[in-house]
Short mmCIF file of C-alpha atoms and ligand atoms in Angstrom, two decimals:
data_model
loop_
_atom_site.label_atom_id
_atom_site.label_comp_id
_atom_site.label_asym_id
_atom_site.label_seq_id
_atom_site.Cartn_x
_atom_site.Cartn_y
_atom_site.Cartn_z
CA UNK A 8 97.00 -103.62 -225.46
CA UNK A 9 94.41 -102.54 -228.13
CA UNK A 10 96.49 -101.37 -231.42
CA UNK A 11 93.20 -99.97 -233.13
CA UNK A 12 89.94 -98.26 -231.82
CA UNK A 13 87.15 -96.95 -233.71
CA UNK A 14 85.44 -94.14 -232.35
CA UNK A 15 81.84 -93.89 -234.04
CA UNK A 16 78.47 -92.17 -233.36
CA UNK A 17 75.59 -94.48 -232.79
CA UNK A 18 72.70 -91.71 -233.23
CA UNK A 19 72.55 -88.85 -235.81
CA UNK A 20 75.96 -87.53 -235.18
CA UNK A 21 76.77 -84.72 -232.96
CA UNK A 22 77.47 -87.47 -230.05
CA UNK A 23 80.43 -85.69 -228.83
CA UNK A 24 83.02 -87.93 -230.60
CA UNK A 25 85.68 -84.96 -231.50
CA UNK A 26 86.28 -84.59 -227.73
CA UNK A 27 86.40 -88.23 -227.28
CA UNK A 28 88.75 -88.62 -229.99
CA UNK A 29 90.94 -85.95 -228.67
CA UNK A 30 90.92 -87.32 -224.96
CA UNK A 31 91.96 -91.01 -226.26
CA UNK A 32 94.68 -89.60 -228.50
CA UNK A 33 96.59 -88.94 -225.52
CA UNK A 34 97.59 -92.50 -226.05
CA UNK A 35 97.63 -92.81 -229.54
CA UNK A 36 100.30 -92.62 -232.03
CA UNK A 37 97.94 -91.85 -235.17
CA UNK A 38 94.27 -90.51 -235.92
CA UNK A 39 92.62 -91.26 -238.80
CA UNK A 40 89.29 -90.10 -240.72
CA UNK A 41 87.60 -92.95 -242.74
CA UNK A 42 84.56 -91.44 -244.10
CA UNK A 43 82.52 -88.35 -244.48
CA UNK A 44 84.04 -84.72 -245.26
CA UNK A 45 83.66 -81.37 -244.21
CA UNK A 46 79.64 -82.37 -243.46
CA UNK A 47 81.29 -83.11 -240.17
CA UNK A 48 82.00 -80.39 -237.60
CA UNK A 49 84.15 -81.86 -234.27
CA UNK A 50 84.21 -79.25 -231.80
CA UNK A 51 87.00 -79.44 -228.85
CA UNK A 52 87.45 -77.48 -226.02
CA UNK A 53 90.81 -77.40 -224.58
CA UNK A 54 91.18 -74.61 -221.34
CA UNK A 55 87.94 -72.92 -222.30
CA UNK A 56 89.07 -72.28 -225.94
CA UNK A 57 87.08 -73.97 -228.75
CA UNK A 58 88.42 -75.43 -231.83
CA UNK A 59 85.94 -77.01 -234.37
CA UNK A 60 87.19 -79.35 -237.11
CA UNK A 61 85.69 -80.53 -240.25
CA UNK A 62 88.11 -82.77 -242.23
CA UNK A 63 91.54 -82.77 -240.02
CA UNK A 64 91.44 -85.64 -237.67
CA UNK A 65 91.01 -84.49 -233.92
CA UNK A 66 94.53 -85.54 -233.16
CA UNK A 67 96.07 -82.58 -234.45
CA UNK A 68 96.11 -80.58 -231.43
CA UNK A 69 98.38 -83.33 -229.64
CA UNK A 70 101.94 -82.74 -230.59
CA UNK A 71 103.48 -85.77 -232.27
CA UNK A 72 100.33 -87.54 -233.23
CA UNK A 73 100.16 -88.38 -236.85
CA UNK A 74 96.82 -87.46 -238.50
CA UNK A 75 95.76 -89.23 -241.53
CA UNK A 76 92.81 -88.59 -244.07
CA UNK A 77 92.29 -92.29 -245.58
CA UNK A 78 90.77 -93.10 -248.83
CA UNK A 79 87.29 -93.26 -247.63
CA UNK A 80 86.88 -89.59 -247.24
CA UNK A 81 85.65 -87.14 -249.55
CA UNK A 82 88.11 -83.62 -249.66
CA UNK A 83 86.98 -80.45 -250.62
CA UNK A 84 90.31 -79.09 -251.22
CA UNK A 85 88.99 -75.10 -250.32
CA UNK A 86 87.88 -76.31 -247.08
CA UNK A 87 91.00 -78.75 -246.39
CA UNK A 88 93.52 -75.53 -246.87
CA UNK A 89 91.59 -73.06 -245.03
CA UNK A 90 91.34 -75.63 -241.98
CA UNK A 91 95.31 -76.18 -242.39
CA UNK A 92 95.92 -72.38 -242.75
CA UNK A 93 93.69 -71.49 -239.71
CA UNK A 94 94.94 -74.19 -237.57
CA UNK A 95 98.59 -73.22 -238.49
CA UNK A 96 97.63 -69.68 -237.68
CA UNK A 97 97.30 -70.34 -234.07
CA UNK A 98 100.42 -72.27 -233.99
CA UNK A 99 99.56 -76.01 -234.17
CA UNK A 100 102.15 -77.66 -236.75
CA UNK A 101 99.69 -79.45 -239.42
CA UNK A 102 101.55 -80.27 -242.37
CA UNK A 103 104.43 -82.40 -240.93
CA UNK A 104 102.04 -84.03 -239.50
CA UNK A 105 99.25 -84.58 -241.78
CA UNK A 106 98.49 -87.32 -244.65
CA UNK A 107 96.07 -87.32 -247.14
CA UNK A 108 95.32 -90.57 -249.32
CA UNK A 109 95.91 -90.24 -252.77
CA UNK A 110 92.89 -92.42 -253.21
CA UNK A 111 90.48 -90.25 -251.78
CA UNK A 112 87.70 -88.45 -254.01
CA UNK A 113 87.73 -84.76 -254.24
CA UNK A 114 84.42 -82.82 -253.75
CA UNK A 115 84.60 -80.33 -256.81
CA UNK A 116 83.14 -77.07 -257.17
CA UNK A 117 79.97 -78.74 -259.39
CA UNK A 118 79.35 -81.28 -256.51
CA UNK A 119 78.67 -78.23 -254.08
CA UNK A 120 76.62 -76.73 -256.79
CA UNK A 121 74.87 -79.92 -257.51
CA UNK A 122 73.88 -80.69 -254.09
CA UNK A 123 72.51 -77.05 -253.27
CA UNK A 124 70.56 -76.90 -256.58
CA UNK A 125 68.85 -80.37 -255.95
CA UNK A 126 67.96 -79.32 -252.06
CA UNK A 127 65.92 -76.37 -253.69
CA UNK A 128 64.31 -78.76 -256.38
CA UNK A 129 62.92 -81.03 -253.46
CA UNK A 130 61.34 -78.08 -251.81
CA UNK A 131 59.85 -79.22 -248.70
CA UNK A 132 60.93 -82.65 -249.47
CA UNK A 133 64.71 -81.18 -248.88
CA UNK A 134 66.93 -83.73 -247.14
CA UNK A 135 68.48 -80.62 -245.46
CA UNK A 136 72.16 -81.57 -246.24
CA UNK A 137 74.72 -79.49 -245.21
CA UNK A 138 75.30 -78.16 -249.19
CA UNK A 139 78.78 -79.28 -248.79
CA UNK A 140 79.01 -81.56 -252.52
CA UNK A 141 79.13 -84.64 -250.11
CA UNK A 142 76.57 -86.72 -251.37
CA UNK A 143 77.05 -85.99 -255.37
CA UNK A 144 80.95 -86.30 -254.47
CA UNK A 145 80.34 -89.84 -253.39
CA UNK A 146 78.10 -90.61 -256.35
CA UNK A 147 80.95 -89.98 -259.05
CA UNK A 148 82.97 -91.79 -256.81
CA UNK A 149 80.85 -95.13 -257.52
CA UNK A 150 79.91 -94.08 -260.77
CA UNK A 151 83.85 -94.31 -261.46
CA UNK A 152 84.17 -90.97 -262.88
CA UNK A 153 85.37 -89.25 -259.98
CA UNK A 154 88.17 -87.19 -259.32
CA UNK A 155 90.67 -88.37 -256.84
CA UNK A 156 93.22 -86.77 -254.84
CA UNK A 157 96.22 -88.57 -256.90
CA UNK A 158 94.55 -87.16 -259.76
CA UNK A 159 95.13 -83.22 -259.00
CA UNK A 160 98.61 -83.80 -258.90
CA UNK A 161 99.01 -84.64 -262.57
CA UNK A 162 97.85 -81.77 -264.87
CA UNK A 163 97.48 -83.74 -267.74
CA UNK A 164 95.75 -86.79 -266.42
CA UNK A 165 93.56 -83.97 -264.43
CA UNK A 166 92.56 -82.06 -267.76
CA UNK A 167 91.57 -85.28 -269.27
CA UNK A 168 89.18 -86.22 -266.18
CA UNK A 169 87.98 -82.94 -265.75
CA UNK A 170 87.09 -82.20 -269.47
CA UNK A 171 84.95 -85.09 -269.60
CA UNK A 172 83.04 -85.00 -266.05
CA UNK A 173 82.59 -81.36 -266.18
CA UNK A 174 80.54 -81.67 -269.42
CA UNK A 175 78.72 -84.43 -268.04
CA UNK A 176 77.78 -82.25 -265.09
CA UNK A 177 77.41 -78.97 -266.84
CA UNK A 178 74.96 -80.70 -268.93
CA UNK A 179 72.36 -81.58 -265.61
CA UNK A 180 73.25 -78.45 -264.28
CA UNK A 181 72.21 -76.16 -267.54
CA UNK A 182 69.24 -78.49 -268.86
CA UNK A 183 67.97 -80.30 -265.55
CA UNK A 184 68.30 -77.26 -263.17
CA UNK A 185 68.07 -74.30 -265.45
CA UNK A 186 71.32 -72.94 -263.78
CA UNK A 187 74.60 -71.57 -264.78
CA UNK A 188 77.01 -73.73 -265.69
CA UNK A 189 80.54 -73.75 -264.67
CA UNK A 190 83.89 -72.41 -266.47
CA UNK A 191 86.42 -75.39 -267.19
CA UNK A 192 89.47 -72.73 -266.61
CA UNK A 193 88.34 -71.63 -263.43
CA UNK A 194 87.71 -74.96 -262.00
CA UNK A 195 90.89 -76.26 -263.76
CA UNK A 196 93.09 -73.68 -262.48
CA UNK A 197 91.95 -73.54 -258.81
CA UNK A 198 92.30 -77.48 -258.82
CA UNK A 199 95.99 -77.02 -260.01
CA UNK A 200 96.88 -74.63 -257.23
CA UNK A 201 95.08 -76.47 -254.74
CA UNK A 202 97.21 -79.54 -255.90
CA UNK A 203 100.39 -77.67 -255.39
CA UNK A 204 99.83 -76.67 -251.69
CA UNK A 205 98.83 -80.16 -250.85
CA UNK A 206 101.24 -82.15 -252.84
CA UNK A 207 103.70 -82.41 -250.16
CA UNK A 208 100.93 -84.09 -247.68
CA UNK A 209 99.77 -86.65 -250.05
CA UNK A 210 100.95 -90.45 -249.71
CA UNK A 211 99.68 -94.14 -249.61
CA UNK A 212 97.92 -93.65 -246.50
CA UNK A 213 96.78 -97.48 -246.31
CA UNK A 214 100.69 -98.52 -246.42
CA UNK A 215 101.33 -96.06 -243.79
CA UNK A 216 98.95 -97.66 -241.44
CA UNK A 217 100.06 -101.00 -241.87
CA UNK A 218 103.54 -99.65 -240.98
CA UNK A 219 102.15 -98.31 -237.78
CA UNK A 220 100.50 -101.79 -237.07
CA UNK A 221 103.92 -103.76 -237.88
CA UNK A 222 105.90 -101.05 -235.50
CA UNK A 223 103.01 -102.15 -232.64
CA UNK A 224 101.51 -98.40 -233.12
CA UNK A 225 98.33 -97.38 -231.87
CA UNK A 226 95.69 -96.23 -234.04
CA UNK A 227 92.52 -94.48 -233.38
CA UNK A 228 89.81 -94.15 -236.29
CA UNK A 229 87.35 -91.47 -235.91
CA UNK A 230 84.08 -91.76 -237.46
CA UNK A 231 81.82 -89.17 -238.59
CA UNK A 232 78.12 -88.53 -238.57
CA UNK A 233 76.46 -91.18 -236.74
CA UNK A 234 74.72 -94.77 -237.47
CA UNK A 235 71.03 -93.39 -238.23
CA UNK A 236 72.75 -91.47 -240.83
CA UNK A 237 74.58 -94.37 -242.42
CA UNK A 238 73.70 -94.98 -246.34
CA UNK A 239 72.35 -98.65 -245.63
CA UNK A 240 71.66 -98.83 -242.11
CA UNK A 241 70.20 -95.28 -241.67
CA UNK A 242 66.98 -93.64 -242.12
CA UNK A 243 66.81 -93.49 -245.67
CA UNK A 244 66.91 -91.15 -247.80
CA UNK A 245 67.39 -88.83 -245.09
CA UNK A 246 71.13 -89.98 -244.36
CA UNK A 247 74.48 -88.79 -245.76
CA UNK A 248 76.01 -90.53 -248.53
CA UNK A 249 78.50 -92.98 -246.45
CA UNK A 250 78.82 -95.71 -244.41
CA UNK A 251 79.51 -94.34 -240.95
CA UNK A 252 79.11 -97.75 -239.49
CA UNK A 253 82.17 -99.47 -238.24
CA UNK A 254 82.59 -101.33 -241.42
CA UNK A 255 83.94 -98.41 -243.10
CA UNK A 256 86.95 -97.94 -240.48
CA UNK A 257 88.29 -100.61 -242.46
CA UNK A 258 87.28 -100.14 -246.17
CA UNK A 259 87.85 -96.49 -245.90
CA UNK A 260 91.14 -96.38 -244.39
CA UNK A 261 92.51 -100.36 -246.14
CA UNK A 262 92.59 -101.77 -242.31
CA UNK A 263 91.35 -105.56 -242.42
CA UNK A 264 87.95 -106.07 -240.39
CA UNK A 265 90.11 -108.46 -238.12
CA UNK A 266 92.61 -105.45 -237.60
CA UNK A 267 89.89 -103.48 -235.55
CA UNK A 268 90.55 -104.07 -232.15
CA UNK A 269 87.60 -102.12 -230.10
CA UNK A 270 84.56 -99.97 -231.10
CA UNK A 271 83.46 -97.11 -228.96
CA UNK A 272 80.21 -96.37 -229.65
CA UNK A 273 79.12 -92.54 -228.60
CA UNK A 274 75.68 -91.66 -227.63
CA UNK A 275 74.41 -88.52 -225.78
CA UNK A 276 72.33 -89.30 -222.97
CA UNK A 277 69.47 -87.78 -225.01
CA UNK A 278 68.96 -87.54 -228.65
CA UNK A 279 69.49 -84.58 -231.42
CA UNK A 280 69.24 -84.45 -235.01
CA UNK A 281 70.04 -81.49 -237.58
CA UNK A 282 68.38 -81.73 -240.94
CA UNK A 283 65.22 -83.31 -241.99
CA UNK A 284 63.88 -86.81 -241.38
CA UNK A 285 62.11 -88.96 -239.03
CA UNK A 286 63.02 -89.01 -235.41
CA UNK A 287 60.57 -90.64 -232.93
CA UNK A 288 61.62 -89.47 -229.65
CA UNK A 289 61.45 -85.83 -230.91
CA UNK A 290 60.07 -83.34 -228.47
CA UNK A 291 58.10 -80.27 -229.17
CA UNK A 292 57.67 -79.13 -226.01
CA UNK A 293 59.47 -77.26 -222.89
CA UNK A 294 61.62 -80.48 -222.27
CA UNK A 295 62.86 -80.33 -225.74
CA UNK A 296 63.46 -76.63 -225.40
CA UNK A 297 65.51 -77.39 -222.00
CA UNK A 298 67.49 -80.10 -223.68
CA UNK A 299 68.25 -77.60 -226.88
CA UNK A 300 69.05 -74.39 -224.42
CA UNK A 301 71.42 -76.59 -221.30
CA UNK A 302 72.91 -78.84 -224.14
CA UNK A 303 73.67 -75.55 -226.43
CA UNK A 304 72.43 -77.50 -229.50
CA UNK A 305 73.64 -76.06 -232.63
CA UNK A 306 75.10 -77.40 -235.62
CA UNK A 307 78.77 -77.37 -235.66
CA UNK A 308 79.17 -77.10 -239.48
CA UNK A 309 76.12 -75.06 -240.23
CA UNK A 310 74.73 -73.43 -236.95
CA UNK A 311 71.44 -74.69 -237.39
CA UNK A 312 69.35 -75.69 -234.28
CA UNK A 313 69.21 -79.24 -233.58
CA UNK A 314 66.21 -81.03 -233.07
CA UNK A 315 66.13 -82.65 -229.69
CA UNK A 316 64.22 -85.62 -227.80
CA UNK A 317 64.78 -88.50 -225.36
CA UNK A 318 67.19 -90.89 -225.54
CA UNK A 319 65.80 -94.23 -228.07
CA UNK A 320 67.01 -97.15 -226.74
CA UNK A 321 65.67 -99.31 -229.40
CA UNK A 322 67.62 -97.47 -232.25
CA UNK A 323 70.41 -97.14 -229.68
CA UNK A 324 70.51 -101.17 -229.22
CA UNK A 325 70.40 -101.29 -233.11
CA UNK A 326 73.52 -99.16 -233.43
CA UNK A 327 75.39 -101.69 -230.74
CA UNK A 328 74.44 -104.69 -233.01
CA UNK A 329 75.49 -103.22 -236.33
CA UNK A 330 78.46 -101.67 -235.59
CA UNK A 331 79.65 -104.46 -233.07
CA UNK A 332 80.00 -101.95 -230.38
CA UNK A 333 82.48 -103.06 -227.67
CA UNK A 334 81.88 -100.48 -225.30
CA UNK A 335 79.36 -97.42 -224.97
CA UNK A 336 80.40 -93.96 -224.11
CA UNK A 337 77.39 -91.66 -222.69
CA UNK A 338 77.85 -88.07 -223.15
CA UNK A 339 76.42 -85.09 -222.22
CA UNK A 340 74.81 -86.60 -218.88
CA UNK A 341 75.24 -83.36 -216.85
CA UNK A 342 72.33 -81.76 -219.34
CA UNK A 343 69.83 -83.97 -217.87
CA UNK A 344 70.81 -82.80 -214.44
CA UNK A 345 67.53 -80.30 -214.10
CA UNK A 346 65.25 -82.53 -215.10
CA UNK A 347 62.84 -84.06 -212.70
CA UNK A 348 61.74 -87.03 -214.68
CA UNK A 349 63.78 -88.50 -217.49
CA UNK A 350 62.46 -90.91 -220.51
CA UNK A 351 63.93 -93.23 -222.57
CA UNK A 352 61.99 -95.06 -225.14
CA UNK A 353 62.10 -99.02 -224.62
CA UNK A 354 59.83 -100.23 -227.22
CA UNK A 355 58.37 -99.28 -230.58
CA UNK A 356 55.12 -101.20 -229.65
CA UNK A 357 54.42 -104.32 -231.92
CA UNK A 358 56.39 -102.56 -234.88
CA UNK A 359 59.35 -103.81 -236.60
CA UNK A 360 62.30 -102.17 -236.69
CA UNK A 361 61.82 -99.53 -239.22
CA UNK A 362 63.49 -100.18 -242.58
CA UNK A 363 62.58 -97.06 -244.85
CA UNK A 364 61.54 -93.31 -243.76
CA UNK A 365 58.02 -94.43 -243.96
CA UNK A 366 58.05 -97.04 -241.36
CA UNK A 367 60.68 -94.75 -239.41
CA UNK A 368 57.81 -91.92 -239.55
CA UNK A 369 55.36 -94.44 -237.92
CA UNK A 370 57.18 -95.42 -235.06
CA UNK A 371 55.14 -94.71 -231.69
CA UNK A 372 57.72 -94.75 -228.99
CA UNK A 373 56.90 -96.38 -225.72
CA UNK A 374 58.79 -94.82 -223.03
CA UNK A 375 59.80 -95.79 -219.46
CA UNK A 376 60.33 -93.03 -216.73
CA UNK A 377 63.21 -92.71 -214.65
CA UNK A 378 63.56 -90.16 -211.81
CA UNK A 379 66.00 -87.61 -212.55
CA UNK A 380 68.39 -86.60 -209.84
CA UNK A 381 68.27 -82.73 -209.81
CA UNK A 382 71.91 -82.31 -208.62
CA UNK A 383 75.00 -81.23 -210.58
CA UNK A 384 77.05 -84.02 -212.17
CA UNK A 385 79.02 -81.25 -214.14
CA UNK A 386 82.61 -82.30 -214.12
CA UNK A 387 82.27 -85.07 -212.27
CA UNK A 388 85.30 -87.91 -213.00
CA UNK A 389 84.53 -90.93 -210.34
CA UNK A 390 81.35 -93.12 -210.81
CA UNK A 391 81.14 -93.13 -206.92
CA UNK A 392 80.21 -89.90 -207.12
CA UNK A 393 77.20 -89.80 -209.40
CA UNK A 394 73.50 -89.71 -207.96
CA UNK A 395 72.14 -93.14 -207.38
CA UNK A 396 69.42 -92.51 -210.12
CA UNK A 397 71.99 -91.45 -212.40
CA UNK A 398 73.74 -94.85 -211.77
CA UNK A 399 70.69 -96.36 -212.30
CA UNK A 400 70.24 -94.82 -215.66
CA UNK A 401 73.39 -95.78 -216.92
CA UNK A 402 72.59 -99.68 -215.57
CA UNK A 403 69.56 -99.35 -217.70
CA UNK A 404 71.10 -98.51 -221.11
CA UNK A 405 73.79 -101.27 -220.74
CA UNK A 406 71.01 -103.82 -219.52
CA UNK A 407 68.74 -102.76 -222.48
CA UNK A 408 71.44 -102.51 -225.40
CA UNK A 409 73.95 -105.50 -223.97
CA UNK A 410 76.74 -103.07 -224.19
CA UNK A 411 79.10 -101.94 -221.39
CA UNK A 412 79.21 -98.25 -220.40
CA UNK A 413 83.01 -97.77 -220.46
CA UNK A 414 82.97 -93.83 -220.59
CA UNK A 415 80.76 -91.05 -219.24
CA UNK A 416 80.87 -87.52 -220.30
CA UNK A 417 80.19 -85.16 -217.78
CA UNK A 418 80.74 -81.72 -219.52
CA UNK A 419 82.78 -80.51 -222.58
CA UNK A 420 85.99 -80.29 -221.42
CA UNK A 421 88.86 -82.41 -222.07
CA UNK A 422 88.73 -83.54 -218.03
CA UNK A 423 85.22 -83.77 -217.74
CA UNK A 424 84.84 -87.72 -217.47
CA UNK A 425 84.42 -90.73 -216.05
CA UNK A 426 86.75 -93.48 -217.37
CA UNK A 427 85.53 -96.79 -216.29
CA UNK A 428 87.50 -98.86 -219.01
CA UNK A 429 90.23 -97.25 -221.42
CA UNK A 430 89.68 -98.21 -224.58
CA UNK A 431 93.04 -97.88 -225.46
CA UNK A 432 94.33 -100.50 -222.91
P1 IMP B 516 75.22 -84.35 -246.45
O1 IMP B 516 76.15 -85.26 -245.37
O2 IMP B 516 75.61 -83.14 -245.96
O3 IMP B 516 74.69 -84.96 -247.66
O4 IMP B 516 73.88 -84.45 -245.02
C1 IMP B 516 72.69 -85.37 -245.35
C2 IMP B 516 72.19 -85.34 -243.97
O5 IMP B 516 73.48 -85.75 -242.67
C3 IMP B 516 71.66 -84.34 -243.18
O6 IMP B 516 70.40 -84.24 -242.41
C4 IMP B 516 72.73 -83.42 -242.41
O7 IMP B 516 71.94 -82.55 -241.55
C5 IMP B 516 73.10 -84.91 -241.66
N1 IMP B 516 74.74 -84.66 -241.08
C6 IMP B 516 75.81 -84.79 -242.18
N2 IMP B 516 76.94 -84.49 -241.31
C7 IMP B 516 76.52 -84.39 -240.01
C8 IMP B 516 77.49 -84.27 -239.03
O8 IMP B 516 78.30 -84.43 -239.13
N3 IMP B 516 76.57 -84.08 -237.99
C9 IMP B 516 74.98 -84.20 -237.89
N4 IMP B 516 74.63 -84.30 -238.69
C10 IMP B 516 75.00 -84.39 -240.45
#
């Protein structure tokens, strides 16, 4: 039996992790978010009802499952409180099941302002961030001047820290960006009110997770974004500001690296990306438009249209390696149902694996073509029912990446899956 299972994205995010986490939580005792922030948008469709979660682990929709936000997550209190209240308004019990690490950095209003001002200044070179203050909050963490959730709970300590850090950021806002500085009192009073709301949910998450392990409970570690947005292994600088790869399931929660039993890598059957940056297999033709339309490819957080392209097996293989993927889950296979021919990139020619945005931009993808099946796979739950050419496509993904496909998702609903190997068993 697996005690801790990591679910993460192998592309540029939006691979459909939320649905898979929700599915697997049926057999989990606790679900943990360990990196990223409310830049993530995890869409769940249950009985045709859509819920988008940004910060709260996807396990929240299963009664009795405990949900943890680990130290590696950057938390914007306004967004978190809104999400809690929205879920509670629709009858989900949140406050008795959600635990927030006191060591998690807080996204403060100046982080959001700086994120947006910087993007404006960059103009055409903008990263296309979600504008939520994620990068500046992680910078403050690494610079050792960040405010953590635990600091919010101590008014005097908060006053001290905020006085110093706000003076620093206001200087940059005023003199580098020529924008309005933030007023201390407003930021401070808001933070105190938020702290009152969150206080009862704040705890030693690492300690609780180890207690779960001692009880032989099962943990599901829910990644956000995807491998190619990783601050080290992604298409730098067009990346997010956290490690999205499997190592951060340990550092962002306090589990030991040896306590992770299984890594499930989620990949779409094609590729999408939101925001700027290189994307070798991007399509600008009718096939791209068809993927966008059939896949309903709009960002869950910002509503921006996603760029679409063919599956990139070279990048996927690298993602399998850097994450130590145990098994893959291929999502949105049904989106390919109408295509006569399906392509997958199987080589970057004689170019070495790119290590900078410039090298990524030079990639000339070489494709292999596969026959489409042109019949509906929507909602299929048995491998035996898949058309032969869909089976061949899956077999090629396995053979190229060296990772077995353990799950296939054939539609947005919780029940539309082919489960070949249960990651939780
Ligand atoms: P940031 O994380 O807001 O700083 O944005 C940095 C880059 O990551 C941008 O290209 C965003 O579009 C992208 N990004 C951040 N979060 C997600 C996500 O959850 N899904 C897909 N892309 C994301």
